[in-house]
Short mmCIF file of C-alpha atoms and ligand atoms in Angstrom, two decimals:
data_model
loop_
_atom_site.label_atom_id
_atom_site.label_comp_id
_atom_site.label_asym_id
_atom_site.label_seq_id
_atom_site.Cartn_x
_atom_site.Cartn_y
_atom_site.Cartn_z
CA MET B 1104 49.16 -16.91 98.67
CA SER B 1105 46.76 -17.89 101.46
CA SER B 1106 45.71 -15.15 103.87
CA LYS B 1107 45.19 -17.53 106.77
CA THR B 1108 46.11 -16.43 110.26
CA TYR B 1109 47.83 -18.15 113.18
CA PHE B 1110 48.27 -17.72 116.90
CA ILE B 1111 50.95 -19.50 118.92
CA ARG B 1112 51.10 -19.82 122.70
CA THR B 1113 54.33 -21.06 124.23
CA PHE B 1114 54.48 -22.82 127.56
CA GLY B 1115 57.64 -23.46 129.54
CA CYS B 1116 61.27 -23.10 128.73
CA GLN B 1117 63.57 -21.28 126.33
CA MET B 1118 63.90 -24.40 124.22
CA ASN B 1119 60.17 -24.02 123.62
CA GLU B 1120 60.52 -20.33 122.75
CA HIS B 1121 63.05 -21.43 120.16
CA ASP B 1122 60.75 -24.17 118.86
CA SER B 1123 57.78 -21.75 118.68
CA GLU B 1124 59.81 -19.32 116.60
CA ARG B 1125 60.52 -22.19 114.21
CA ALA B 1126 56.87 -23.27 114.13
CA ALA B 1127 55.93 -19.65 113.34
CA GLY B 1128 58.53 -19.61 110.58
CA VAL B 1129 57.15 -22.81 109.07
CA LEU B 1130 53.60 -21.41 109.16
CA GLU B 1131 54.69 -18.12 107.60
CA SER B 1132 56.49 -19.96 104.83
CA MET B 1133 53.08 -21.57 104.17
CA GLY B 1134 51.49 -18.11 103.88
CA TYR B 1135 50.03 -17.72 107.36
CA ARG B 1136 50.08 -14.32 109.12
CA PRO B 1137 50.26 -13.87 112.92
CA VAL B 1138 47.34 -12.42 114.91
CA PRO B 1139 47.45 -11.59 118.62
CA ASP B 1140 44.22 -13.35 119.55
CA PRO B 1141 43.26 -17.05 119.30
CA ALA B 1142 39.63 -16.12 118.61
CA ARG B 1143 40.66 -14.47 115.33
CA ALA B 1144 43.14 -17.13 114.22
CA ASP B 1145 42.47 -19.84 111.62
CA LEU B 1146 45.15 -21.94 113.31
CA VAL B 1147 45.94 -22.03 117.01
CA LEU B 1148 49.13 -23.80 118.07
CA PHE B 1149 50.06 -24.56 121.66
CA ASN B 1150 53.70 -25.45 122.20
CA THR B 1151 53.63 -27.32 125.47
CA CYS B 1152 55.87 -28.07 128.44
CA ALA B 1153 55.79 -31.05 130.79
CA ILE B 1154 58.53 -30.10 133.24
CA ARG B 1155 56.21 -29.22 136.12
CA GLU B 1156 52.66 -30.20 136.87
CA ASN B 1157 51.21 -26.69 136.85
CA ALA B 1158 52.20 -26.37 133.19
CA ASP B 1159 50.01 -29.42 132.49
CA ASN B 1160 47.10 -27.90 134.37
CA LYS B 1161 47.45 -24.55 132.62
CA LEU B 1162 47.55 -26.22 129.22
CA TYR B 1163 44.41 -28.29 129.78
CA GLY B 1164 42.66 -25.17 131.14
CA GLN B 1165 43.57 -23.20 128.03
CA LEU B 1166 42.63 -26.04 125.69
CA SER B 1167 39.19 -26.12 127.32
CA ALA B 1168 38.86 -22.41 126.61
CA LEU B 1169 39.35 -23.19 122.90
CA LYS B 1170 36.40 -25.58 122.76
CA PRO B 1171 33.70 -22.92 122.29
CA LEU B 1172 35.84 -21.29 119.57
CA LYS B 1173 36.15 -24.61 117.75
CA LEU B 1174 32.40 -25.25 118.09
CA ALA B 1175 31.62 -21.79 116.70
CA ASP B 1176 34.08 -22.27 113.84
CA PRO B 1177 34.75 -25.95 113.01
CA GLY B 1178 37.17 -24.79 110.30
CA LYS B 1179 39.61 -23.53 112.93
CA THR B 1180 42.66 -25.79 113.23
CA ILE B 1181 43.95 -26.59 116.70
CA VAL B 1182 47.47 -27.96 117.02
CA VAL B 1183 49.27 -29.12 120.15
CA GLY B 1184 52.99 -29.81 119.99
CA GLY B 1185 55.98 -30.14 122.30
CA CYS B 1186 56.81 -32.03 125.49
CA LEU B 1187 53.33 -32.48 126.92
CA ALA B 1188 52.05 -33.70 123.56
CA GLN B 1189 54.96 -36.14 123.47
CA LYS B 1190 54.10 -37.33 126.99
CA ASP B 1191 50.30 -37.59 126.73
CA GLN B 1192 49.84 -38.47 123.01
CA GLU B 1193 46.52 -40.30 122.53
CA GLY B 1194 45.48 -39.36 126.07
CA LEU B 1195 45.57 -35.76 125.05
CA ALA B 1196 43.47 -36.29 121.94
CA ALA B 1197 40.97 -38.29 124.01
CA LYS B 1198 40.74 -35.60 126.68
CA VAL B 1199 40.37 -32.74 124.20
CA PRO B 1200 38.80 -34.23 121.05
CA TRP B 1201 38.52 -30.79 119.44
CA VAL B 1202 42.26 -30.88 118.77
CA ASP B 1203 43.18 -31.47 115.10
CA VAL B 1204 46.90 -32.24 115.24
CA VAL B 1205 49.15 -33.56 118.00
CA TYR B 1206 52.89 -33.70 117.35
CA GLY B 1207 55.79 -34.30 119.73
CA THR B 1208 59.18 -32.79 120.32
CA HIS B 1209 60.89 -34.33 117.33
CA ASN B 1210 58.87 -33.48 114.26
CA MET B 1211 58.06 -29.82 113.90
CA GLY B 1212 59.36 -29.96 110.34
CA SER B 1213 56.41 -32.22 109.49
CA LEU B 1214 53.88 -29.52 110.32
CA PRO B 1215 52.85 -28.78 106.69
CA ARG B 1216 52.22 -32.48 106.01
CA LEU B 1217 50.31 -32.97 109.28
CA LEU B 1218 48.14 -29.94 108.56
CA ALA B 1219 47.32 -31.27 105.11
CA GLN B 1220 46.43 -34.65 106.63
CA ALA B 1221 44.24 -32.95 109.25
CA ASP B 1222 42.32 -31.18 106.47
CA SER B 1223 41.08 -34.48 105.13
CA ALA B 1224 40.76 -36.45 108.39
CA GLU B 1225 37.88 -36.77 110.82
CA LEU B 1226 39.98 -37.77 113.83
CA PRO B 1227 42.94 -35.89 115.27
CA VAL B 1228 46.19 -36.54 113.42
CA ILE B 1229 48.75 -37.75 115.96
CA GLU B 1230 52.42 -38.09 115.10
CA ILE B 1231 54.96 -38.72 117.83
CA LEU B 1232 58.45 -39.77 116.76
CA GLU B 1233 61.01 -41.51 118.94
CA HIS B 1234 63.95 -39.80 117.30
CA THR B 1235 64.66 -36.39 115.86
CA GLU B 1236 64.79 -36.33 112.10
CA MET B 1237 66.29 -32.89 111.76
CA PHE B 1238 67.29 -30.04 114.04
CA PRO B 1239 64.53 -27.49 114.37
CA SER B 1240 67.21 -24.87 113.74
CA ALA B 1241 67.22 -26.03 110.17
CA LEU B 1242 63.67 -24.70 109.78
CA PRO B 1243 62.71 -21.15 108.88
CA ALA B 1244 62.20 -18.87 111.87
CA ARG B 1245 60.06 -15.91 112.70
CA ARG B 1246 61.84 -14.26 115.58
CA GLU B 1247 59.96 -12.47 118.34
CA VAL B 1248 62.66 -9.84 118.53
CA ARG B 1249 64.56 -9.04 115.39
CA HIS B 1250 67.94 -8.56 117.03
CA HIS B 1251 67.91 -11.70 119.20
CA ALA B 1252 67.93 -15.36 118.15
CA TRP B 1253 67.87 -18.68 119.95
CA VAL B 1254 70.32 -21.17 118.50
CA SER B 1255 69.99 -24.78 119.51
CA ILE B 1256 73.38 -26.49 119.77
CA SER B 1257 72.10 -29.82 121.08
CA ILE B 1258 68.83 -31.49 121.82
CA GLY B 1259 68.00 -34.17 124.36
CA CYS B 1260 69.89 -35.05 127.52
CA ASP B 1261 72.09 -37.96 128.63
CA ASN B 1262 71.67 -37.25 132.35
CA THR B 1263 69.32 -38.97 134.74
CA CYS B 1264 68.31 -36.31 137.26
CA THR B 1265 65.63 -38.17 139.17
CA PHE B 1266 63.11 -35.28 139.18
CA CYS B 1267 63.34 -34.58 135.45
CA ILE B 1268 61.06 -35.73 132.64
CA VAL B 1269 63.16 -34.18 129.86
CA PRO B 1270 65.38 -37.18 128.97
CA SER B 1271 62.36 -39.43 128.47
CA LEU B 1272 60.66 -36.86 126.21
CA ARG B 1273 63.53 -35.35 124.28
CA GLY B 1274 65.72 -38.46 124.06
CA PRO B 1275 69.50 -38.80 124.31
CA GLU B 1276 71.75 -35.83 123.69
CA LYS B 1277 72.39 -35.11 120.05
CA SER B 1278 74.76 -32.30 119.15
CA ARG B 1279 74.63 -30.20 116.06
CA ARG B 1280 77.83 -29.92 114.08
CA PRO B 1281 79.88 -26.82 114.99
CA GLY B 1282 80.11 -25.77 111.34
CA ASP B 1283 76.32 -25.80 110.99
CA ILE B 1284 75.93 -23.71 114.13
CA VAL B 1285 78.45 -21.12 112.97
CA THR B 1286 76.87 -21.00 109.51
CA GLU B 1287 73.48 -20.35 111.09
CA VAL B 1288 74.90 -17.62 113.33
CA ARG B 1289 76.58 -15.95 110.31
CA GLY B 1290 73.23 -15.96 108.51
CA LEU B 1291 71.54 -14.49 111.57
CA ALA B 1292 74.14 -11.72 111.84
CA ALA B 1293 73.63 -10.87 108.16
CA ASP B 1294 69.95 -10.57 108.98
CA GLY B 1295 70.42 -8.01 111.76
CA VAL B 1296 70.71 -10.29 114.78
CA ARG B 1297 73.29 -9.01 117.25
CA GLU B 1298 72.65 -11.29 120.23
CA VAL B 1299 72.40 -15.09 120.22
CA THR B 1300 71.58 -17.48 123.04
CA LEU B 1301 73.01 -20.97 122.57
CA LEU B 1302 70.63 -23.61 123.88
CA GLY B 1303 71.20 -27.12 125.16
CA GLN B 1304 70.03 -29.15 128.16
CA ASN B 1305 73.67 -29.54 129.18
CA VAL B 1306 75.90 -27.28 127.09
CA ASN B 1307 79.05 -28.57 128.81
CA SER B 1308 78.65 -32.02 127.30
CA TYR B 1309 78.14 -30.49 123.84
CA GLY B 1310 79.84 -32.51 121.14
CA ARG B 1311 80.64 -35.70 123.07
CA ASP B 1312 78.42 -37.65 120.69
CA LEU B 1313 80.15 -36.03 117.70
CA VAL B 1314 83.54 -37.10 119.05
CA ARG B 1315 82.23 -40.64 119.62
CA ARG B 1316 81.09 -40.80 116.02
CA GLY B 1317 84.22 -39.11 114.68
CA GLU B 1318 82.18 -36.14 113.42
CA ALA B 1319 83.69 -33.40 115.56
CA GLY B 1320 85.81 -32.01 112.73
CA GLU B 1321 89.24 -30.44 113.04
CA GLY B 1322 89.71 -28.34 116.12
CA ARG B 1323 92.06 -27.44 118.90
CA ARG B 1324 91.88 -30.42 121.16
CA ASN B 1325 93.18 -28.60 124.25
CA ARG B 1326 89.72 -27.04 124.70
CA THR B 1327 86.34 -28.70 125.14
CA LEU B 1328 84.11 -28.47 122.09
CA PHE B 1329 81.78 -26.10 123.94
CA ALA B 1330 84.59 -23.67 124.79
CA GLU B 1331 85.69 -23.88 121.16
CA LEU B 1332 82.16 -23.17 120.03
CA LEU B 1333 82.01 -20.04 122.23
CA HIS B 1334 85.18 -18.81 120.51
CA ALA B 1335 83.84 -19.60 117.04
CA VAL B 1336 80.42 -18.03 117.58
CA GLY B 1337 81.90 -15.03 119.39
CA GLU B 1338 84.11 -14.32 116.39
CA VAL B 1339 81.21 -14.02 113.95
CA ASP B 1340 81.13 -10.46 112.59
CA GLY B 1341 78.13 -8.47 113.79
CA ILE B 1342 77.39 -10.62 116.83
CA ASP B 1343 77.87 -8.37 119.87
CA ARG B 1344 76.51 -10.68 122.53
CA VAL B 1345 76.60 -14.43 123.07
CA ARG B 1346 74.75 -16.10 125.94
CA PHE B 1347 74.19 -19.77 126.69
CA THR B 1348 71.93 -21.94 128.80
CA SER B 1349 72.17 -24.29 130.62
CA PRO B 1350 75.50 -25.62 131.83
CA HIS B 1351 75.76 -28.51 134.32
CA PRO B 1352 78.02 -28.11 137.38
CA LYS B 1353 79.29 -31.69 137.07
CA ASP B 1354 80.65 -31.11 133.56
CA PHE B 1355 81.71 -27.46 133.79
CA THR B 1356 85.31 -26.91 132.68
CA SER B 1357 87.63 -23.96 133.33
CA ASP B 1358 88.13 -23.35 129.61
CA VAL B 1359 84.50 -22.15 129.47
CA PHE B 1360 85.23 -19.51 132.13
CA ALA B 1361 88.34 -18.56 130.16
CA ALA B 1362 86.25 -18.18 126.99
CA MET B 1363 83.76 -16.02 128.90
CA ARG B 1364 86.68 -13.81 129.91
CA ASP B 1365 88.59 -13.82 126.62
CA VAL B 1366 85.91 -13.67 123.93
CA PRO B 1367 84.58 -10.09 123.97
CA ALA B 1368 81.12 -11.03 122.68
CA VAL B 1369 80.47 -13.69 125.34
CA CYS B 1370 78.47 -11.98 128.07
CA GLU B 1371 79.36 -11.85 131.75
CA GLN B 1372 76.33 -13.91 132.64
CA LEU B 1373 76.23 -17.43 134.02
CA HIS B 1374 73.09 -19.46 134.65
CA LEU B 1375 74.26 -22.41 136.77
CA PRO B 1376 71.47 -24.65 138.10
CA LEU B 1377 72.06 -25.60 141.76
CA GLN B 1378 68.82 -27.57 142.35
CA SER B 1379 69.70 -28.16 146.02
CA GLY B 1380 72.41 -27.08 148.45
CA SER B 1381 72.25 -30.36 150.36
CA ASP B 1382 74.73 -33.06 149.35
CA ARG B 1383 72.33 -35.75 150.55
CA VAL B 1384 69.55 -34.36 148.32
CA LEU B 1385 71.91 -33.87 145.36
CA ARG B 1386 72.82 -37.54 145.66
CA ARG B 1387 69.15 -38.54 145.65
CA MET B 1388 68.62 -36.26 142.66
CA GLN B 1389 71.50 -38.06 140.88
CA ARG B 1390 73.22 -34.74 140.41
CA SER B 1391 76.79 -35.91 140.80
CA TYR B 1392 78.43 -32.67 142.05
CA ARG B 1393 78.33 -31.59 145.69
CA SER B 1394 77.79 -28.16 147.25
CA ALA B 1395 81.52 -27.55 147.76
CA ARG B 1396 82.20 -28.15 144.06
CA TYR B 1397 79.31 -25.83 143.19
CA LEU B 1398 80.66 -23.03 145.39
CA ASP B 1399 84.15 -23.56 143.94
CA LEU B 1400 82.69 -23.00 140.47
CA VAL B 1401 80.96 -19.82 141.64
CA ALA B 1402 84.23 -18.58 143.14
CA GLU B 1403 86.13 -19.43 139.96
CA ALA B 1404 83.53 -17.63 137.83
CA ARG B 1405 83.73 -14.50 139.97
CA ALA B 1406 87.54 -14.59 140.02
CA THR B 1407 87.86 -15.16 136.26
CA ILE B 1408 85.08 -12.99 134.83
CA PRO B 1409 84.97 -9.48 136.27
CA GLY B 1410 81.43 -8.34 137.02
CA VAL B 1411 79.81 -11.70 136.19
CA ALA B 1412 76.16 -12.10 137.24
CA ILE B 1413 75.16 -15.58 138.37
CA SER B 1414 71.66 -17.01 138.30
CA THR B 1415 70.35 -20.43 139.18
CA ASP B 1416 67.47 -22.92 139.41
CA ILE B 1417 66.52 -24.36 142.80
CA ILE B 1418 63.94 -27.02 143.67
CA VAL B 1419 62.33 -26.90 147.11
CA GLY B 1420 60.76 -29.95 148.77
CA PHE B 1421 62.42 -32.76 146.81
CA PRO B 1422 61.34 -36.12 148.34
CA GLY B 1423 63.19 -36.72 151.60
CA GLU B 1424 64.28 -33.08 152.02
CA THR B 1425 64.59 -32.37 155.76
CA GLU B 1426 64.79 -29.03 157.52
CA ASP B 1427 68.57 -29.55 157.75
CA ASP B 1428 68.78 -30.20 153.99
CA PHE B 1429 66.80 -27.06 153.31
CA ALA B 1430 69.08 -25.08 155.65
CA GLU B 1431 71.94 -26.22 153.39
CA THR B 1432 70.11 -24.79 150.37
CA LEU B 1433 69.75 -21.47 152.20
CA ARG B 1434 73.42 -21.56 153.18
CA VAL B 1435 74.70 -22.26 149.67
CA THR B 1436 72.31 -19.68 148.19
CA GLU B 1437 73.59 -17.00 150.54
CA ALA B 1438 77.22 -18.01 149.95
CA ALA B 1439 76.77 -17.96 146.17
CA ALA B 1440 75.11 -14.51 146.42
CA PHE B 1441 72.98 -15.22 143.37
CA ASP B 1442 71.99 -12.22 141.28
CA SER B 1443 68.75 -13.97 140.43
CA ALA B 1444 67.15 -17.35 141.01
CA PHE B 1445 64.32 -19.36 139.51
CA THR B 1446 62.82 -21.28 142.40
CA PHE B 1447 60.39 -24.19 142.02
CA GLU B 1448 58.34 -26.32 144.35
CA TYR B 1449 59.11 -29.97 143.60
CA SER B 1450 56.51 -31.32 141.20
CA ARG B 1451 55.81 -35.05 140.97
CA ARG B 1452 56.29 -36.21 137.37
CA PRO B 1453 55.00 -39.72 136.65
CA GLY B 1454 57.70 -41.63 134.81
CA THR B 1455 60.59 -40.07 136.72
CA ALA B 1456 62.61 -41.97 139.34
CA ALA B 1457 61.86 -39.48 142.14
CA VAL B 1458 58.22 -40.56 142.19
CA ASP B 1459 59.30 -43.84 143.81
CA LEU B 1460 61.51 -42.25 146.47
CA ASP B 1461 60.22 -42.17 150.03
CA GLY B 1462 59.68 -39.06 152.13
CA HIS B 1463 57.42 -36.95 149.92
CA VAL B 1464 57.20 -33.61 151.73
CA ASP B 1465 53.94 -32.15 153.02
CA PRO B 1466 52.85 -29.36 150.60
CA ALA B 1467 52.37 -26.92 153.49
CA VAL B 1468 55.99 -27.47 154.54
CA VAL B 1469 57.14 -27.06 150.92
CA GLY B 1470 55.17 -23.82 150.60
CA GLU B 1471 56.67 -22.41 153.77
CA ARG B 1472 60.23 -23.32 152.74
CA TYR B 1473 59.61 -21.91 149.28
CA GLN B 1474 58.62 -18.58 150.83
CA ARG B 1475 61.75 -18.45 152.98
CA LEU B 1476 63.93 -19.16 149.95
CA ALA B 1477 62.07 -16.58 147.86
CA ASP B 1478 62.63 -13.95 150.58
CA LEU B 1479 66.34 -14.72 150.56
CA THR B 1480 66.76 -14.70 146.76
CA ARG B 1481 64.81 -11.43 146.55
CA ARG B 1482 67.11 -9.83 149.13
CA LEU B 1483 70.18 -11.08 147.22
CA SER B 1484 68.81 -9.81 143.88
CA LEU B 1485 68.14 -6.40 145.37
CA ALA B 1486 71.65 -6.24 146.85
CA GLY B 1487 73.14 -7.23 143.48
CA ASN B 1488 71.14 -4.57 141.64
CA GLU B 1489 71.83 -1.89 144.25
CA ALA B 1490 75.56 -2.46 143.76
CA GLN B 1491 75.02 -1.48 140.11
CA VAL B 1492 73.52 1.95 140.88
CA GLY B 1493 75.89 4.69 139.76
CA THR B 1494 77.65 2.46 137.21
CA VAL B 1495 77.49 2.97 133.45
CA GLN B 1496 76.40 -0.06 131.43
CA GLU B 1497 75.84 -1.01 127.82
CA LEU B 1498 72.17 -1.82 127.15
CA LEU B 1499 70.66 -3.64 124.22
CA VAL B 1500 67.20 -2.12 123.84
CA GLU B 1501 64.38 -4.69 123.58
CA GLY B 1502 61.19 -2.65 123.26
CA PRO B 1503 58.66 -0.53 125.13
CA SER B 1504 58.56 -0.97 128.90
CA LYS B 1505 55.66 -3.21 129.89
CA THR B 1506 54.66 -0.89 132.75
CA ASP B 1507 55.61 2.67 131.75
CA PRO B 1508 54.88 3.89 128.19
CA SER B 1509 57.40 6.73 128.52
CA ARG B 1510 60.24 4.22 128.92
CA VAL B 1511 61.89 1.47 126.92
CA SER B 1512 63.51 -1.63 128.38
CA GLY B 1513 66.87 -3.14 127.67
CA ARG B 1514 69.31 -5.65 129.07
CA THR B 1515 72.83 -5.19 130.34
CA ARG B 1516 75.46 -7.69 129.27
CA THR B 1517 74.85 -9.33 132.65
CA ASN B 1518 71.17 -9.72 131.65
CA ARG B 1519 69.81 -7.18 134.12
CA LEU B 1520 66.56 -5.56 133.02
CA VAL B 1521 66.86 -1.75 132.84
CA HIS B 1522 64.13 0.78 132.00
CA VAL B 1523 65.30 4.06 130.44
CA PRO B 1524 63.38 7.05 129.02
CA ALA B 1525 62.43 6.68 125.36
CA GLY B 1526 64.31 9.07 123.09
CA PRO B 1527 65.82 9.53 119.63
CA GLY B 1528 67.71 6.41 118.59
CA VAL B 1529 66.68 4.52 121.74
CA VAL B 1530 64.83 1.93 119.67
CA PRO B 1531 64.62 -1.87 119.73
CA GLY B 1532 67.94 -3.34 118.65
CA ALA B 1533 69.96 -0.22 119.56
CA LEU B 1534 73.00 -0.44 121.80
CA VAL B 1535 73.06 2.45 124.26
CA ARG B 1536 75.20 3.52 127.19
CA ALA B 1537 73.19 4.21 130.34
CA ARG B 1538 73.93 5.31 133.88
CA LEU B 1539 71.96 3.24 136.37
CA THR B 1540 70.06 5.34 138.91
CA ARG B 1541 67.68 3.14 140.93
CA ALA B 1542 67.37 -0.52 141.83
CA ALA B 1543 64.57 -2.93 142.62
CA PRO B 1544 64.98 -6.73 142.99
CA HIS B 1545 64.09 -7.50 139.36
CA TRP B 1546 64.84 -4.28 137.45
CA LEU B 1547 66.77 -1.02 137.46
CA LEU B 1548 66.12 2.47 136.18
CA GLY B 1549 68.70 4.36 134.15
CA GLU B 1550 69.42 7.46 132.07
CA VAL B 1551 70.80 7.16 128.54
CA GLU B 1552 74.19 8.84 128.10
CA ALA B 1553 74.78 7.93 124.46
CA VAL B 1554 73.38 5.85 121.63
CA LEU B 1555 76.28 3.62 120.61
CA ASP B 1556 74.80 1.91 117.59
CA ALA B 1557 71.29 2.08 116.15
CA PRO B 1558 69.95 -0.80 114.05
CA ALA B 1559 69.19 -0.66 110.37
CA ALA B 1560 65.49 -0.06 109.68
CA PRO B 1561 63.38 -3.11 110.55
CA ARG B 1562 62.25 -5.24 107.63
CA PRO B 1563 58.55 -6.00 107.57
CA GLU B 1564 58.60 -9.37 105.85
CA PRO B 1565 59.17 -12.65 107.75
CA VAL B 1566 62.69 -13.89 108.12
CA LEU B 1567 63.63 -17.13 106.42
CA LEU B 1568 66.81 -18.91 107.34
CA PRO B 1569 68.80 -21.13 105.01
CA VAL B 1570 68.12 -24.81 105.50
CA LEU B 1571 71.02 -26.53 107.24
CA ARG B 1572 71.61 -30.16 108.02
N1 LIG M 2378 59.80 -30.27 139.89
C1 LIG M 2378 60.22 -29.00 140.11
N2 LIG M 2378 61.10 -28.37 139.33
C2 LIG M 2378 61.62 -29.06 138.29
N3 LIG M 2378 62.52 -28.71 137.37
C3 LIG M 2378 62.68 -29.75 136.52
N4 LIG M 2378 61.91 -30.79 136.90
C4 LIG M 2378 61.24 -30.38 138.01
C5 LIG M 2378 60.30 -31.00 138.87
N5 LIG M 2378 59.89 -32.26 138.68
C6 LIG M 2378 63.19 -27.42 137.35
C7 LIG M 2378 64.70 -27.58 137.53
C8 LIG M 2378 65.24 -27.27 136.16
C9 LIG M 2378 64.22 -26.27 135.65
C10 LIG M 2378 64.21 -26.08 134.18
O1 LIG M 2378 62.99 -26.80 136.08
O2 LIG M 2378 65.14 -26.63 138.48
O3 LIG M 2378 66.55 -26.73 136.19
FE1 LIG M 2379 66.75 -32.69 133.23
FE2 LIG M 2379 69.06 -33.06 134.54
FE3 LIG M 2379 68.99 -33.26 131.84
FE4 LIG M 2379 68.69 -30.85 132.99
S1 LIG M 2379 70.53 -32.16 133.10
S2 LIG M 2379 67.42 -31.72 131.31
S3 LIG M 2379 67.58 -31.37 134.84
S4 LIG M 2379 67.98 -34.61 133.32
#
C-alpha cells in the first residue's frame, strides 16, 4: 500500500464539508494518509466555494501560496474541486498553471482516474461534468468527527434566487431515494455515529423529482416526503440526534414542525434563511415568501417545538435596498428573536440575475448597515444564551475547547456551543448532562452533572461506507 500523504482545505458551506469528507475517504481508500500541513503533503486538495466573492479571493491567495511548494517539489499533486472549479474551469488552470487536476461539483468519484491521468499528463487535467453521475454519499468517507456525519439527501436547486450562483453550478435538484438515505444512516449508526445532519439546498422540496418520476416508493401520502424522511431517519437505532439544513420558507410545511416535535431524535433547532425582511427586496430576490409568512413560521415553530432555537442567513445591501428596506430587516430580525444569525454583505456574482438589477448599494453604506445588523444579532444571541443559564442540558461532546485546554466543548440539542471542564468520561462522542452557568453571545460555560453515555473506544482505521446507488 502506498504511503502517500494528503491535505484537504475546505472552503464555504456544509455541503463542501460533506464533499471533503468523501474526497478524503476516496483518497484513503487509495492508500493516502492525512497530514495537517500542505507543505508535507504529496497531494493537496482544495474544495472550493463560489457563493461569495471573498471565497474566490481567498482561494486564489491560497493557491498562490502553493506555487513555491510545487516549484520545490514538482512531484506534489495539486487538485482543485468544487463550485469555484466548476465556475472558472479553464480560467482557473490558466491563472494557476501549477494545478494538476481541476474537477467540478459533479464528479468526485472520478478522483482516482483523474489522478492517474494527471500522473502521465503535462497539462492540468480538467473534468467538469454537467450532470451528477452518482451521489457523493455513495463514496467512502473519512469523517472529521467520528460521532457526526453529513448525509446529503438532495443535490442541486430548482429555485432562482437572483443573488445565488448555486443553481448554475450544482444543477437542478436531484433527490436521493429515501431507502438509500436510511440504509446509509443505518450503516453510520453501526459505525458509531450518533448525530446526522441531513443536507440539501432546499430540504422542503426533497423528493418532488422522485414523485415526478414515480420513484418515491410506498409511503404515507398525508405527509411530505421530507417529513416522512425525518421520521424514518429518526427511528434508526443508535441515532440520538438528527439535524437538517437548509429549509426554504416558501416550501415549509407544518408536518415538518410536527416531526420536529414528535420524533425524539430530531433536534429542537431550525435554520431558516430570511435573506431580507423587506417584502420589496424579497420580491427582487425572487424569494416568493413575504416577511409576514416568515414571522408566522417562526411563531409556529416556537409554538410547536418547545425550546426551539432558530438561526438564519441574512444578506445586507442587496441591489436597490433602501434605508427603509433595511429597517424592515432589523424589524423582522428583532421580532424573530434569532438565537444566531449568519450575516453577509451582498456579493456580486457574475452569471446571477441580481448583477443586472439597478441600485447597487455603496459599499460604505453596506458596511455601516452590516455593523448595525451585527450589533442587533449579537444582542439577540446573548439574550438567548443568557436565558439558558441555570438550565440543565444534554451535550454531545465534540472535542477539546479551542481556547481553554482544561475544557472540552459540546453542543446542546439546540446547537449551542458549551464549554465544560474535562473529566472522566467527558470525551468526544459522549453524551453528558450539564448545568449551564455563564453566557456569552456565541458560547456558554457549564458544569457536568452526569455522563449519560460514553462512546465505544475510537477505531484508528479509516471508515469506509458501503457503496449505495
Ligand atoms: N451575496 C451574499 N450572500 C450570499 N449568499 C448566497 N449568495 C450570496 C451573495 N451573492 C448567502 C445567502 C445564503 C448563504 C449560504 O449565503 O444568505 O443563504
Ligand atoms: Fe441559492 Fe436560493 Fe437555491 Fe438556496 S434556495 S441554493 S439561495 S437559489
